[in-house]
Short mmCIF file of the C-alpha atoms (twelve columns), coordinates in Angstrom:
data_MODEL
# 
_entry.id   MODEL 
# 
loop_
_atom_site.group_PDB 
_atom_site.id 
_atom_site.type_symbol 
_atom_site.label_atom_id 
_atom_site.label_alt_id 
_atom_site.label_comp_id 
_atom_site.label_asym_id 
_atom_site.label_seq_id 
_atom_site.Cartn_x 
_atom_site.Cartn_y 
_atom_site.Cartn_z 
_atom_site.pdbx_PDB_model_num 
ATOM 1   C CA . UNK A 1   104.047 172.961 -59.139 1 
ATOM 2   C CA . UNK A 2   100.064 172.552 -60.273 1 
ATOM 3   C CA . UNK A 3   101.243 170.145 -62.954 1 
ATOM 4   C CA . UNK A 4   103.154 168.558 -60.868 1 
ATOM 5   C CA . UNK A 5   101.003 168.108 -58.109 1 
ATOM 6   C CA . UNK A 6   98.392  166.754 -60.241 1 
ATOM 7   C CA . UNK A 7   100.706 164.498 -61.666 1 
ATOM 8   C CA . UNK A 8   101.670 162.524 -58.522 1 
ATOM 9   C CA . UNK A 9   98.458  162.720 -56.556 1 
ATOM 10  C CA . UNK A 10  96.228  161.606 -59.732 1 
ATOM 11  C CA . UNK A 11  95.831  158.039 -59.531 1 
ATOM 12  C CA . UNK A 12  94.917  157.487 -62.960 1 
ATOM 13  C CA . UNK A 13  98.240  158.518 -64.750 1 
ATOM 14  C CA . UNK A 14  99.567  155.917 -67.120 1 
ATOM 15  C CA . UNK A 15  102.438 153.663 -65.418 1 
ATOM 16  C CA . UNK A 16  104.408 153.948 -68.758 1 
ATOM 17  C CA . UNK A 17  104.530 157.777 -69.241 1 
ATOM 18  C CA . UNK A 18  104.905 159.010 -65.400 1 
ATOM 19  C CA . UNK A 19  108.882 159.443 -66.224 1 
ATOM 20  C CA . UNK A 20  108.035 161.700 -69.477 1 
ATOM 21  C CA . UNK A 21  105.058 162.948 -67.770 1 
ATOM 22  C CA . UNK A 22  107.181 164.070 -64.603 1 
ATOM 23  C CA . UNK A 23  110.361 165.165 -67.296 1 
ATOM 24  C CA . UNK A 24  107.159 167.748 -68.571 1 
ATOM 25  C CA . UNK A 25  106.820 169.563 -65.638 1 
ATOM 26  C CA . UNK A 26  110.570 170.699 -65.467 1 
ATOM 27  C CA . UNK A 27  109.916 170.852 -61.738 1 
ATOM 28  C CA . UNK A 28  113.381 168.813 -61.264 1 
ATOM 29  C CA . UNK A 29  115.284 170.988 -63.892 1 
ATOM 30  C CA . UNK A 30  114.191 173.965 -62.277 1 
ATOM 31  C CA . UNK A 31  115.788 172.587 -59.030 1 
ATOM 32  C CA . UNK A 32  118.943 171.462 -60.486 1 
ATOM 33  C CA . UNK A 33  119.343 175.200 -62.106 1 
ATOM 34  C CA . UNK A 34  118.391 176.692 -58.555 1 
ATOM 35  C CA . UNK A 35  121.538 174.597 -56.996 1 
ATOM 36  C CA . UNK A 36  123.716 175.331 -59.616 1 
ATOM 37  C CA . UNK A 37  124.073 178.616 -58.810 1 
ATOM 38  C CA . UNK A 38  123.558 178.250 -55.279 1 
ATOM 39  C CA . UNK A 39  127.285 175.916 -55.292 1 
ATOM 40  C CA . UNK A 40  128.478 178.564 -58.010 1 
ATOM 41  C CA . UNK A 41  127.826 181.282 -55.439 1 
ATOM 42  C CA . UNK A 42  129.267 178.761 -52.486 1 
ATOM 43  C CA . UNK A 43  132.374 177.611 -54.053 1 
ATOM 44  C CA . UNK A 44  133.254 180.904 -55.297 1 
ATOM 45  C CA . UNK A 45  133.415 182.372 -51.865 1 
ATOM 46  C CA . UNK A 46  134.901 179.821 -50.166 1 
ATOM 47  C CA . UNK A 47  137.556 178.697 -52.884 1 
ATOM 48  C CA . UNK A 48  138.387 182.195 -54.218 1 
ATOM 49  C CA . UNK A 49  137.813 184.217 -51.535 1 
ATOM 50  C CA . UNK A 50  135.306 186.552 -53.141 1 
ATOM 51  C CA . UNK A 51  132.303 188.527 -52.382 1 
ATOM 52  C CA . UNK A 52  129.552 188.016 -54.662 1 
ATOM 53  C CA . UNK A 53  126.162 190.741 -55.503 1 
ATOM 54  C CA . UNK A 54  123.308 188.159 -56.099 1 
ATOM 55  C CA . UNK A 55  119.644 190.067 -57.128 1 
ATOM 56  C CA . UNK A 56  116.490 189.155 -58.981 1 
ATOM 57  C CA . UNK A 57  114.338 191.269 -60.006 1 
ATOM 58  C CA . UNK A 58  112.617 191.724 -57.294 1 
ATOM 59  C CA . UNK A 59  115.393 190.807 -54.344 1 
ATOM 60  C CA . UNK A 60  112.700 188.142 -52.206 1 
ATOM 61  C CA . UNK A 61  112.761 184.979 -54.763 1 
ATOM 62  C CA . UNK A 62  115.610 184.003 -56.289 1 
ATOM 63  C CA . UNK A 63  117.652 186.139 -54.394 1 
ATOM 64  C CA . UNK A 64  116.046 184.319 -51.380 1 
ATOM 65  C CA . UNK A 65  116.351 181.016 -52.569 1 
ATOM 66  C CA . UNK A 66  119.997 180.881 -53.904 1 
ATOM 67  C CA . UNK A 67  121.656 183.437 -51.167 1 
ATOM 68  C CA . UNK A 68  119.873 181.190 -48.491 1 
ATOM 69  C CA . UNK A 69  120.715 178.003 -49.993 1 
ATOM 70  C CA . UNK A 70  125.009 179.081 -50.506 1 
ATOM 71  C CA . UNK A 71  124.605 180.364 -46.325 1 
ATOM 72  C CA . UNK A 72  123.365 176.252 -45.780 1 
ATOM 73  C CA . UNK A 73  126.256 174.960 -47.568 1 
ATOM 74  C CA . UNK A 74  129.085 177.179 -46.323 1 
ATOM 75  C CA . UNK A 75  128.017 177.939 -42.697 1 
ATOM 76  C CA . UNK A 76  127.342 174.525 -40.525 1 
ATOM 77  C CA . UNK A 77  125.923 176.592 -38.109 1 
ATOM 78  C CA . UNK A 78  122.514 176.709 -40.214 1 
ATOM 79  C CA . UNK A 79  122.973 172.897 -40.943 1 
ATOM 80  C CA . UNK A 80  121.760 172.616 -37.017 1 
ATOM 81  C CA . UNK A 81  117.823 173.254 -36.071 1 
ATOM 82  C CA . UNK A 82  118.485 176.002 -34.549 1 
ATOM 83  C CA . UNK A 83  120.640 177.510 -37.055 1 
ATOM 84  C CA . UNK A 84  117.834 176.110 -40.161 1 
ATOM 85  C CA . UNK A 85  114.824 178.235 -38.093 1 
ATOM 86  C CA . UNK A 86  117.079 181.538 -38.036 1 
ATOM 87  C CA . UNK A 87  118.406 181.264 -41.503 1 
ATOM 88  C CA . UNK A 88  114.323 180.945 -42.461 1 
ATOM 89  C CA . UNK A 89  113.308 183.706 -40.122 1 
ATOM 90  C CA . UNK A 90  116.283 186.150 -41.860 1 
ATOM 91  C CA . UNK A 91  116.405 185.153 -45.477 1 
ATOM 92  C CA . UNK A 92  112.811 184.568 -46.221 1 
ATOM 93  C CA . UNK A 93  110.605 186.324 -43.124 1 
ATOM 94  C CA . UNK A 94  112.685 189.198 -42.583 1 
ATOM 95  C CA . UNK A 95  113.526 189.950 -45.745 1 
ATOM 96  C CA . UNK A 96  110.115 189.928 -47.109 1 
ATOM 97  C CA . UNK A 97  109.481 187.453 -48.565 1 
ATOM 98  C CA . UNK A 98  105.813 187.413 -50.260 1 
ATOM 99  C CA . UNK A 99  104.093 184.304 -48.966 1 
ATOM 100 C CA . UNK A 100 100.811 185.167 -49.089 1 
ATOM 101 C CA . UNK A 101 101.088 185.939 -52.351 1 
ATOM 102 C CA . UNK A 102 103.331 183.113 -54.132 1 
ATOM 103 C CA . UNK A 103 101.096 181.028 -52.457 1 
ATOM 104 C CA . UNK A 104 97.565  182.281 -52.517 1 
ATOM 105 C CA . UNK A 105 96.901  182.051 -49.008 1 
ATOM 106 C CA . UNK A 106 93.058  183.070 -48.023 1 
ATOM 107 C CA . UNK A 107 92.125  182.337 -51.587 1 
ATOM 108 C CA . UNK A 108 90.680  179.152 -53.494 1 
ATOM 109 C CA . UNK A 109 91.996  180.398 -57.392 1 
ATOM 110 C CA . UNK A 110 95.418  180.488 -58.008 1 
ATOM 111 C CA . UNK A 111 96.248  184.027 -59.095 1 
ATOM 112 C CA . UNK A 112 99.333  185.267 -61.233 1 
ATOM 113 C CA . UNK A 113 101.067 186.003 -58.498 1 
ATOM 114 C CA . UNK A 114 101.623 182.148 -57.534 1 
ATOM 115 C CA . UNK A 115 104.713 180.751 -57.788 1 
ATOM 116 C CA . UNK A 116 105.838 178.132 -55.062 1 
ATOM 117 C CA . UNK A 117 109.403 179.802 -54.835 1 
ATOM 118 C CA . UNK A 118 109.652 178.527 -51.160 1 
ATOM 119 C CA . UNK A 119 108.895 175.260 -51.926 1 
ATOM 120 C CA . UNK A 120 111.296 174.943 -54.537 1 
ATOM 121 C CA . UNK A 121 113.885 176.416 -52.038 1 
ATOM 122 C CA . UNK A 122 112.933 173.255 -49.731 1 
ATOM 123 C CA . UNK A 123 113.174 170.897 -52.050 1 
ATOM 124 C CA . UNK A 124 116.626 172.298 -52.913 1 
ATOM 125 C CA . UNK A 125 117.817 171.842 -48.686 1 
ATOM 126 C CA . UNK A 126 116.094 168.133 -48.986 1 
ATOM 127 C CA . UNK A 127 118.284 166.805 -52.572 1 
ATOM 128 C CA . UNK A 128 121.673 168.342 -50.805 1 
ATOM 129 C CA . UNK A 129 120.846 166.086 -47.626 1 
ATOM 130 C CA . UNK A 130 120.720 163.257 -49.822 1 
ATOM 131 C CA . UNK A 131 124.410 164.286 -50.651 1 
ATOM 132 C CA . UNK A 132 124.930 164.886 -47.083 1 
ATOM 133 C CA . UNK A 133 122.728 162.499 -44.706 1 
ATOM 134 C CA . UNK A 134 124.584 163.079 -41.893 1 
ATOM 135 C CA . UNK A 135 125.630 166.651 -41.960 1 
ATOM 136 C CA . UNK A 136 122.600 168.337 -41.155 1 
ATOM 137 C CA . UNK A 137 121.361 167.858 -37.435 1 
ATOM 138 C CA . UNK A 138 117.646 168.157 -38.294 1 
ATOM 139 C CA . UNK A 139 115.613 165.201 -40.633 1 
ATOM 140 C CA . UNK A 140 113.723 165.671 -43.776 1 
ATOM 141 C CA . UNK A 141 110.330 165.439 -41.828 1 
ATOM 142 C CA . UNK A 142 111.164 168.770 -40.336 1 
ATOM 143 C CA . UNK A 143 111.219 170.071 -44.088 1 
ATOM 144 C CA . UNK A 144 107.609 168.551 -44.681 1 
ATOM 145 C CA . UNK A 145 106.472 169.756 -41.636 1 
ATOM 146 C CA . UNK A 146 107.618 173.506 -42.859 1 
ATOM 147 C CA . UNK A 147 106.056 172.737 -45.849 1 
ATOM 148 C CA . UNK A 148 102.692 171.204 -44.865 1 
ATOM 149 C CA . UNK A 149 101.846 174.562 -42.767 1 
ATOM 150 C CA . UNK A 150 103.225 176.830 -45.190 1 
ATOM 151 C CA . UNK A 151 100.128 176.327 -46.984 1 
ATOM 152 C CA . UNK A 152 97.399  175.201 -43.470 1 
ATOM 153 C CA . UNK A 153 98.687  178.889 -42.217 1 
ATOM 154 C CA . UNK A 154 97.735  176.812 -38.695 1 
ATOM 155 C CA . UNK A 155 100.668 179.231 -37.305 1 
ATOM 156 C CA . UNK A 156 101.682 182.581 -37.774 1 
ATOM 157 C CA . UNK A 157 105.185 182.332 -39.291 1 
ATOM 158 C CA . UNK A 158 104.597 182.812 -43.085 1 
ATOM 159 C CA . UNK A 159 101.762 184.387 -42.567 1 
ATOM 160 C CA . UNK A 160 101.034 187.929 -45.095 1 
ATOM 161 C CA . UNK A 161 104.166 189.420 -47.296 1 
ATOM 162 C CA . UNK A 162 105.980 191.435 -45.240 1 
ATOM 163 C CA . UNK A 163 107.135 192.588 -41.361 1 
ATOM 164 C CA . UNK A 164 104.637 195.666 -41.400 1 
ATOM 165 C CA . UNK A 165 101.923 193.332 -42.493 1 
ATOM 166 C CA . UNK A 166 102.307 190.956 -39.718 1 
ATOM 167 C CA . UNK A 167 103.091 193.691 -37.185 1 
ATOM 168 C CA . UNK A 168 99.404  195.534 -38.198 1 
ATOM 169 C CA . UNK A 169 97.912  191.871 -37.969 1 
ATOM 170 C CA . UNK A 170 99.285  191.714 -34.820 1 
ATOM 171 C CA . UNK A 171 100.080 187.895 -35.687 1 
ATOM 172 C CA . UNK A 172 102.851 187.663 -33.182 1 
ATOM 173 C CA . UNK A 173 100.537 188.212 -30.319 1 
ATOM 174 C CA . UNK A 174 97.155  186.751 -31.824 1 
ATOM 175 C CA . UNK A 175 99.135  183.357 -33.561 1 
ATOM 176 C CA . UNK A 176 101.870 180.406 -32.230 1 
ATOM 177 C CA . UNK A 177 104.892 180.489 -33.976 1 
ATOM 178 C CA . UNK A 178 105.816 177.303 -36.159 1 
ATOM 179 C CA . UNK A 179 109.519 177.286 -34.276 1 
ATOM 180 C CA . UNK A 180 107.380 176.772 -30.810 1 
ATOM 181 C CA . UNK A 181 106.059 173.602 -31.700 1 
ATOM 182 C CA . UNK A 182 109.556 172.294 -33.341 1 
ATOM 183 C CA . UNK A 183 110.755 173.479 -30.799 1 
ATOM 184 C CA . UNK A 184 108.913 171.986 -27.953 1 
ATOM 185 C CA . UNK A 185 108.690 168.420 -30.087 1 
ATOM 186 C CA . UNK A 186 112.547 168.768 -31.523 1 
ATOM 187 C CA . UNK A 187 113.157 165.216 -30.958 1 
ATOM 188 C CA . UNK A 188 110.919 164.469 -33.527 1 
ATOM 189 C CA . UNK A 189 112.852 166.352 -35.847 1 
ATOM 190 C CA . UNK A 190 116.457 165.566 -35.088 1 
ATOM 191 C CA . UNK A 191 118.930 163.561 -37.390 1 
ATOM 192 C CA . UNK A 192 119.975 160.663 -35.129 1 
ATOM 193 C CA . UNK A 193 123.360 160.250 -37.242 1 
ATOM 194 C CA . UNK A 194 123.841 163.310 -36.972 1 
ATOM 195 C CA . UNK A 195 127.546 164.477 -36.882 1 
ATOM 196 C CA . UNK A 196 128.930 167.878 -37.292 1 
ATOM 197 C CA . UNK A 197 130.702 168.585 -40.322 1 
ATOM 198 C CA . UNK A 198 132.982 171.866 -40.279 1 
ATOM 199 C CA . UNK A 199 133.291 173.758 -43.064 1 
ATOM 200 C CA . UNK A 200 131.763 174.200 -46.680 1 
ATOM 201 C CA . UNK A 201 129.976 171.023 -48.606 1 
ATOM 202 C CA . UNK A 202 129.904 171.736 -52.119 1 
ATOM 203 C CA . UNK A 203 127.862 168.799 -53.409 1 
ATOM 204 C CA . UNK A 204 128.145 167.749 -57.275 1 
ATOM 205 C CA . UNK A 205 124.800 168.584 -58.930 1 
ATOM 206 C CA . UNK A 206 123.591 167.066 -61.967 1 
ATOM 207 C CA . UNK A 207 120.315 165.704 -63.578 1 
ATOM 208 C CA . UNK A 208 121.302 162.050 -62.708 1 
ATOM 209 C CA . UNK A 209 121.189 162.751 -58.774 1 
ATOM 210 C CA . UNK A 210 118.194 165.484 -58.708 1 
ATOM 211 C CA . UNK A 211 115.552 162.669 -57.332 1 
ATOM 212 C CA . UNK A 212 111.670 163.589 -56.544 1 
ATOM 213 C CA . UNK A 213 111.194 164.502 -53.273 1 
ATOM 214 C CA . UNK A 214 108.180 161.736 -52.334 1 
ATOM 215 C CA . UNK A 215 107.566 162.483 -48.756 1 
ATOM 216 C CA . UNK A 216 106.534 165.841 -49.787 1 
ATOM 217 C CA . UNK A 217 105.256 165.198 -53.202 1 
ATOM 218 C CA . UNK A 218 103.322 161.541 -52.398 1 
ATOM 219 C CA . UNK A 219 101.878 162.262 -49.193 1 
ATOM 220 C CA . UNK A 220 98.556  162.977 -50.658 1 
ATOM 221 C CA . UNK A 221 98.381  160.502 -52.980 1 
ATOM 222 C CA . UNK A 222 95.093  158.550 -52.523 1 
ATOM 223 C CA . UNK A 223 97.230  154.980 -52.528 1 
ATOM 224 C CA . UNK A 224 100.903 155.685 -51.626 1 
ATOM 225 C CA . UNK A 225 101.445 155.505 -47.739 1 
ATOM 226 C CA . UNK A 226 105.368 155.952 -47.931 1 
ATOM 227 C CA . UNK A 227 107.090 154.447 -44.798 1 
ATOM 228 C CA . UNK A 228 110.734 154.268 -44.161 1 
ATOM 229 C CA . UNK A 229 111.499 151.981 -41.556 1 
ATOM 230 C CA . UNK A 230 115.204 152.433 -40.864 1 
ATOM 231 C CA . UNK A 231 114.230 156.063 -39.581 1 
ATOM 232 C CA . UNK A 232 111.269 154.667 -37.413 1 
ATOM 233 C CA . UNK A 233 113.691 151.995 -36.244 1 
ATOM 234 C CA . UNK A 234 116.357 154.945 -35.738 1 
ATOM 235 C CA . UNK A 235 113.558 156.671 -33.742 1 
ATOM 236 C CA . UNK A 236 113.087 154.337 -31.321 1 
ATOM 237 C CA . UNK A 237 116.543 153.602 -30.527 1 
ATOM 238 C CA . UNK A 238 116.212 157.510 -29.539 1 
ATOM 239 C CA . UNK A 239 113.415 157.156 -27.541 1 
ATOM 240 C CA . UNK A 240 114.676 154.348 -25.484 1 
ATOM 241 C CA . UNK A 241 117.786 155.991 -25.310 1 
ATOM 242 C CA . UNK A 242 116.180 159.125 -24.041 1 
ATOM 243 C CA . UNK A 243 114.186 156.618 -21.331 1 
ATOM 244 C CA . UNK A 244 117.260 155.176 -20.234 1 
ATOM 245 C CA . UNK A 245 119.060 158.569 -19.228 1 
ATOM 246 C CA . UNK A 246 116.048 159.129 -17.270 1 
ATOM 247 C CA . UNK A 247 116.028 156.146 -15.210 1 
ATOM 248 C CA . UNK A 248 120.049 156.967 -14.777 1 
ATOM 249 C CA . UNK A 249 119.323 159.982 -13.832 1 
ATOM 250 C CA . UNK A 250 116.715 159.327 -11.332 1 
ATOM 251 C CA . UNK A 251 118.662 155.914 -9.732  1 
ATOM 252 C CA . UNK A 252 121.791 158.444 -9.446  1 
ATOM 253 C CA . UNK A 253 119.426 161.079 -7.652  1 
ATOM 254 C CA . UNK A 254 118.175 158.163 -5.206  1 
ATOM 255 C CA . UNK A 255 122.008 156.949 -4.512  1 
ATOM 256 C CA . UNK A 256 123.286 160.389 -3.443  1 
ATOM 257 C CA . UNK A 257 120.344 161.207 -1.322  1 
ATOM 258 C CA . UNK A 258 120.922 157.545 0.335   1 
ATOM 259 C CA . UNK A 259 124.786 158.605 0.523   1 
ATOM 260 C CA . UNK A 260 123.635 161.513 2.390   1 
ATOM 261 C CA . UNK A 261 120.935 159.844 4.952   1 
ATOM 262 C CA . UNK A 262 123.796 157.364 5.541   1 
ATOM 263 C CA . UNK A 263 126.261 159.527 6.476   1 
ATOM 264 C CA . UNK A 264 124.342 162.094 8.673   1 
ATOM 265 C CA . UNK A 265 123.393 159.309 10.578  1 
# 
């Protein structure tokens, strides 16, 4: 992820080698092979019927990753925002999940412990919404939000590398959860075209539809200012739909409180 963070953000890369230079960094293959098994898992439970054992090494990366990942694609349940925060909060929080240590959190070196395995997991949920734009009731700028204060540690939520760590910290008490402020601002974060899709989505995954995820990867590039206008647009359709219920709501209020003045008297 250093390589490839460098690669995007440095301005001075030469136009005619970013493709090989971005091939180099076998960022994208390493997604591809993440999703891979992640449908293999998927499409062998819902297709044969099957229970599947899935364990790394360890149990918290790429059992993390690919378990969590199969759970998005068979259950639509975590295709919703509430369902996404939940699926985090077991999978990754819960289970222990080392963030303070795959991502060097309170330290300026990277150590050997660094490996942006929660990252790559989000990148994974943004290429199967490009499969699936309008099958997942929450937007990609609620995965860059995730992963913009994965590494600020403004809130408490992927804070230290385990449960007992962050119940000694106290971080529940002494930090705001990231799901409040989602929460609280969900609009922000909500599909518009959204539509509920029942069942599994097994989407085909290959090398020629693995694309780089810019608004994560460009956002801190010194002259890319990515815009999408069909979402802003989208947004303020939303907005002004949102306004309009109110004003419904309020001239409906005002009728049946006149209905009731009129006919007491």
């Amino acid at each position: 992820t250093q390589s490839t963070g460098e690669l995007v953000t440095s301005p001075n890369i030469e136009e005619s080698k970013w493709l090989s230079n971005l091939e180099s960094t076998k960022w994208l293959q390493h997604i591809q092979l993440i999703l891979q098994e992640a449908v293999k898992v998927a499409s062998i439970i819902e297709n044969k019927k099957s229970s599947v054992v899935v364990h790394c090494s360890d149990g918290w990366d790429r059992t993390s990753q690919v378990c969590s990942l199969a759970m998005l694609l068979l259950d639509p349940y975590y295709r919703t925002l509430q369902g996404f925060e939940v699926l985090i909060e077991k999978e990754w929080v819960s289970m222990g999940h080392q963030f303070q240590a795959r991502h060097c959190h309170g330290t300026q070196e990277i150590t050997n412990d660094y490996s942006p395995i929660f990252m790559q997991w989000l990148d994974c949920v943004w290429q199967i919404m490009q499969h699936y734009p309008y099958s997942f009731q929450f937007n990609k700028y609620l995965l860059t939000f995730i992963g913009q204060h994965l590494y600020s540690c403004l809130y408490g939520t992927f804070l230290y590398d385990s449960e007992r760590l962050r119940r000694d910290m106290e971080v529940k008490t002494k930090t705001q959860s990231l799901w409040s402020y989602v929460n609280s601002f969900s609009t922000e974060f909500l599909n518009p075209l959204y539509k509920e899709r029942l069942g599994c989505i097994l989407p085909m995954i290959s090398m020629r539809t693995i694309r780089l995820w810019r608004e994560n990867w460009m956002a801190y590039h010194p002259f890319y200012r990515f815009q999408d206008p069909l979402f802003e647009r989208l947004m303020e359709l939303v907005h002004l739909r949102e306004k309009i219920q109110s004003n419904c709501d309020e001239l409906r209020a005002r009728h049946q409180t006149t209905v009731k003045i009129a006919v007491s008297s």
